[in-house]
Coordinates of C-alpha atoms in Angstrom, one line a residue:
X1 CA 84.3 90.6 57.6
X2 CA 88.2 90.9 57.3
X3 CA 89.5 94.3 58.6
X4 CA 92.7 95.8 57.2
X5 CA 94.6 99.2 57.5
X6 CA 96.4 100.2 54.4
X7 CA 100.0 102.5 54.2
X8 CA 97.6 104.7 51.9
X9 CA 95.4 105.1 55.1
X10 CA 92.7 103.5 53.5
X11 CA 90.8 100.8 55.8
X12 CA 89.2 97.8 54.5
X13 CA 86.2 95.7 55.3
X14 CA 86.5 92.3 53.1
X15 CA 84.1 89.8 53.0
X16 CA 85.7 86.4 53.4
X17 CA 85.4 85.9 49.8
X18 CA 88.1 88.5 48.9
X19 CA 85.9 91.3 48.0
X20 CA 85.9 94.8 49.4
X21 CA 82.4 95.6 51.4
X22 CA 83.8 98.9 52.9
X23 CA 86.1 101.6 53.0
X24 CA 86.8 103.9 55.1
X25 CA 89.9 106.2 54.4
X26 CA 92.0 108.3 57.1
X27 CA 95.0 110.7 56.5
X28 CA 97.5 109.3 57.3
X29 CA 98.9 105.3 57.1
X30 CA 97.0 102.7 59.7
X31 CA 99.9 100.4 61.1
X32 CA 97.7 100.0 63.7
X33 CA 95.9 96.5 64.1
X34 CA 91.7 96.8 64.4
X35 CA 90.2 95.5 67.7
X36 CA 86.7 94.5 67.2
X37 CA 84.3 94.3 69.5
X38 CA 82.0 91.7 68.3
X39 CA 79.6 92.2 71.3
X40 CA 79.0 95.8 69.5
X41 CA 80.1 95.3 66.1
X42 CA 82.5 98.0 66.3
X43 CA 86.0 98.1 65.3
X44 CA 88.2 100.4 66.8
X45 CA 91.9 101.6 64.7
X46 CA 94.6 103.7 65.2
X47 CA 96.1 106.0 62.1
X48 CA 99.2 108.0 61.6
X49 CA 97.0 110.9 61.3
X50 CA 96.9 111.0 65.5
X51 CA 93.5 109.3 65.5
X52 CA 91.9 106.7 66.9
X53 CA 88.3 105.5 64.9
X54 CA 85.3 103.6 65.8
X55 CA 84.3 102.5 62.5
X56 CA 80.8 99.8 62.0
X57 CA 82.4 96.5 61.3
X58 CA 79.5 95.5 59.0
X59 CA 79.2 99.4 56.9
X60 CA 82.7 101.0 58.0
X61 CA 80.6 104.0 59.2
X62 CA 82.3 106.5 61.9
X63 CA 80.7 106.6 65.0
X64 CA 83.4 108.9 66.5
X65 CA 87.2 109.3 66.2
X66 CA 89.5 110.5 69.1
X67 CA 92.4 112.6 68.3
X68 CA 96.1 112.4 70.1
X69 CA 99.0 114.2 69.7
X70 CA 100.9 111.7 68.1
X71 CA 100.6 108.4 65.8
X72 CA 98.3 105.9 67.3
X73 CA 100.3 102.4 65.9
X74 CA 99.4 100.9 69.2
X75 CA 96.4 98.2 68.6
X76 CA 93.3 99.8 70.9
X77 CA 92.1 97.3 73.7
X78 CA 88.6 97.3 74.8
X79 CA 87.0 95.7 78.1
X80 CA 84.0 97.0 80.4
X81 CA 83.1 100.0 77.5
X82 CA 86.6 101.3 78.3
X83 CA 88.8 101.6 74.9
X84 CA 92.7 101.4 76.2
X85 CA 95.9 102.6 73.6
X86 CA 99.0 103.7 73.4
X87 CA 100.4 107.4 71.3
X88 CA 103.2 108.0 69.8
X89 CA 102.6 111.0 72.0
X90 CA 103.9 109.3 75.2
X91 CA 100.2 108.8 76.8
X92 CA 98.4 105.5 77.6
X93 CA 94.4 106.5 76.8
X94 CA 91.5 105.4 78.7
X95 CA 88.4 106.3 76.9
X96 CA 84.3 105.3 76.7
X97 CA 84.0 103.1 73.6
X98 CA 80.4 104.4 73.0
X99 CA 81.0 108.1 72.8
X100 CA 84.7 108.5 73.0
X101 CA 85.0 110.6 76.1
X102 CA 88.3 110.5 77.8
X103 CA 88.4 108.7 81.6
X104 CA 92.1 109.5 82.2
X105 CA 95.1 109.5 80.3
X106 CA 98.8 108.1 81.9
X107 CA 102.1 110.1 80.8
X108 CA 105.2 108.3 79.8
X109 CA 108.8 109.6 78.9
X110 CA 108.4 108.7 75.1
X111 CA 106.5 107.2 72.0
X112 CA 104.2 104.3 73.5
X113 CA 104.0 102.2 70.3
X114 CA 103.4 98.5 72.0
X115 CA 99.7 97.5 72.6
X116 CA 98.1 97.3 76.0
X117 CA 97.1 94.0 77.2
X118 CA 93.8 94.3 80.2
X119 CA 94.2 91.2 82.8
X120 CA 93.0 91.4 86.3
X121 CA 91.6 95.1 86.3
X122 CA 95.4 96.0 85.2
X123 CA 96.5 97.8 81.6
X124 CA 100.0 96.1 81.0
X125 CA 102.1 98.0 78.1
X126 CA 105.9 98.5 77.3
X127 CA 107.7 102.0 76.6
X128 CA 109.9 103.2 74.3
X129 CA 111.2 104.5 77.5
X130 CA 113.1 101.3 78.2
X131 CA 109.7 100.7 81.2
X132 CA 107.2 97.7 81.3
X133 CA 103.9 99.6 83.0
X134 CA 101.2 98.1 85.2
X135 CA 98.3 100.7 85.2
X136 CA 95.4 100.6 87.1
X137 CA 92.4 100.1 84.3
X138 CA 89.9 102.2 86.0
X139 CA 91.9 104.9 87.7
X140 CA 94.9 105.0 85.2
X141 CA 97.3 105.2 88.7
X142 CA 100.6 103.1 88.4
X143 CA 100.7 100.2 90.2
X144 CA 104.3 99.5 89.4
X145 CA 106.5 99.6 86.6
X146 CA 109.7 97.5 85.4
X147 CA 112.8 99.0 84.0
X148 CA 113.9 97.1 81.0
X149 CA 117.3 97.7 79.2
X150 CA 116.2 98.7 75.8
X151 CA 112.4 99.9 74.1
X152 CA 109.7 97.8 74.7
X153 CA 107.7 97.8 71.0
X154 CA 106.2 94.1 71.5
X155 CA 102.7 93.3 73.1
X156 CA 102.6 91.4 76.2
X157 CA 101.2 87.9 77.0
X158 CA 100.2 86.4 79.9
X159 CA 100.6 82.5 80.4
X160 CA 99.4 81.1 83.8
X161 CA 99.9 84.6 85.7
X162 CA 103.6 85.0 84.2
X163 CA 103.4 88.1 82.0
X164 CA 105.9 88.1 79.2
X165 CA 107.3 90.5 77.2
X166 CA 110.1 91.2 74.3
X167 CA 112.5 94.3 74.7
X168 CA 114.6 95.9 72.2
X169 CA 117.6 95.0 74.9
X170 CA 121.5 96.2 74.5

């Protein structure tokens, strides 16, 4: 199954021969990217409508959704039953991908719209706030943070230990 998010808010599940299997629709635009969790066959997407969805990657049916204050556009990460995204509301979430209860949330000065990468029990995630974060994945504490000179929007990556990230520099 191919899973897409539509400006109408509609999301898709296409077989790989083109045709639609599922639907599911949500309020608002999904600029979000899924994550699936292939383990569990669930596929987790964020909406404009300030929600975040666990959807069946083989039926599209809602096992739960999660509501913010704010956009979710940030692609949801998911490691150890832990779902990790960003809001447009300036929090990092931690959440249980099985029933959607909330571990701990981290604040930030602005829109968090950049998706969280999860690498050595760390959640690594730019800020429209001009910061590059390191938060611990199962406390949610900072371990540091990095002062950029511009939004960070981009994902990060991590080559060989080096994590690398775009800003929106001056």
């Amino acid at each position: 199954v191919v899973i897409v998010g539509s400006d109408s808010g509609e999301i898709f599940g296409l077989g790989l021969d083109g045709k639609r299997k599922w639907s599911y629709r949500t309020k608002r635009a999904v600029t979000s990217s899924p994550c699936v969790d292939l383990a569990e066959g669930m596929c987790y997407i964020g909406s404009g409508d300030n929600f975040v969805y666990a959807l069946d990657a083989s039926s599209g049916y809602s096992s739960w959704r999660f509501r913010t204050q704010g956009p979710v556009i940030s692609t949801p990460a998911v490691q150890d039953d832990l779902l990790y995204f960003g809001s447009a509301d300036g929090w990092m979430y931690a959440i249980n991908a099985q029933t959607a209860r909330e571990k701990w949330k981290f604040q930030t000065e602005k829109p968090i719209i950049s998706s969280p990468l999860i690498h050595d029990g760390g959640v690594y995630f730019g800020g429209t706030d001009e910061y590059f974060y390191c938060i611990d994945a199962a406390s949610g504490k900072e371990r540091w943070k990095f002062k950029a000179n511009g939004p960070i929007t981009s994902t990060a990556c991590i080559a060989n230990d080096v994590i690398l990230f775009g800003s929106l520099d001056k």
